[in-house]
Amino acid sequence: MRSIPRTHPSCSSSDDYLVNV
């Protein structure tokens, strides 16, 4: 279980930031 940043680290948008949880 690792969080893969799609574009840039955004704590606001977790749905857009985290791809694989």
XYZ file of N, CA and C in Angstrom:
63
model
N 0.847 -1.198 0.000
C 0.000 0.000 0.000
C 0.883 1.249 0.000
N 0.980 1.860 -1.152
C 1.821 3.063 -1.250
C 1.076 4.157 -2.004
N 1.278 5.393 -1.566
C 0.621 6.517 -2.234
C 1.481 7.029 -3.382
N 0.934 6.992 -4.585
C 1.688 7.436 -5.757
C 1.193 8.809 -6.216
N 2.049 9.810 -6.067
C 1.703 11.171 -6.492
C 1.523 11.268 -7.995
N 0.361 11.717 -8.437
C 0.081 11.835 -9.873
C 0.833 13.016 -10.481
N 0.643 14.164 -9.897
C 1.297 15.358 -10.430
C 2.201 15.983 -9.374
N 1.610 16.717 -8.469
C 2.383 17.345 -7.402
C 1.733 17.047 -6.064
N 2.546 16.977 -5.010
C 2.053 16.707 -3.658
C 0.988 17.698 -3.207
N -0.244 17.261 -3.161
C -1.322 18.157 -2.734
C -2.086 17.510 -1.588
N -1.946 18.064 -0.431
C -2.627 17.513 0.733
C -4.130 17.786 0.655
N -4.478 18.788 -0.131
C -5.877 19.179 -0.260
C -6.647 18.133 -1.059
N -6.061 17.736 -2.184
C -6.740 16.756 -3.037
C -6.099 15.391 -2.862
N -6.662 14.612 -1.977
C -6.123 13.282 -1.720
C -6.567 12.302 -2.804
N -7.745 12.553 -3.350
C -8.285 11.694 -4.397
C -7.504 11.859 -5.693
N -7.029 13.069 -5.905
C -6.264 13.358 -7.116
C -4.784 13.087 -6.902
N -4.395 13.139 -5.627
C -2.982 12.984 -5.306
C -2.630 11.510 -5.126
N -3.448 10.819 -4.363
C -3.202 9.403 -4.111
C -3.849 8.541 -5.183
N -3.010 7.737 -5.814
C -3.515 6.879 -6.870
C -3.731 5.474 -6.335
N -2.715 4.952 -5.672
C -2.805 3.606 -5.115
C -2.672 3.651 -3.604
N -3.757 3.332 -2.909
C -3.691 3.381 -1.461
C -3.846 1.995 -0.868
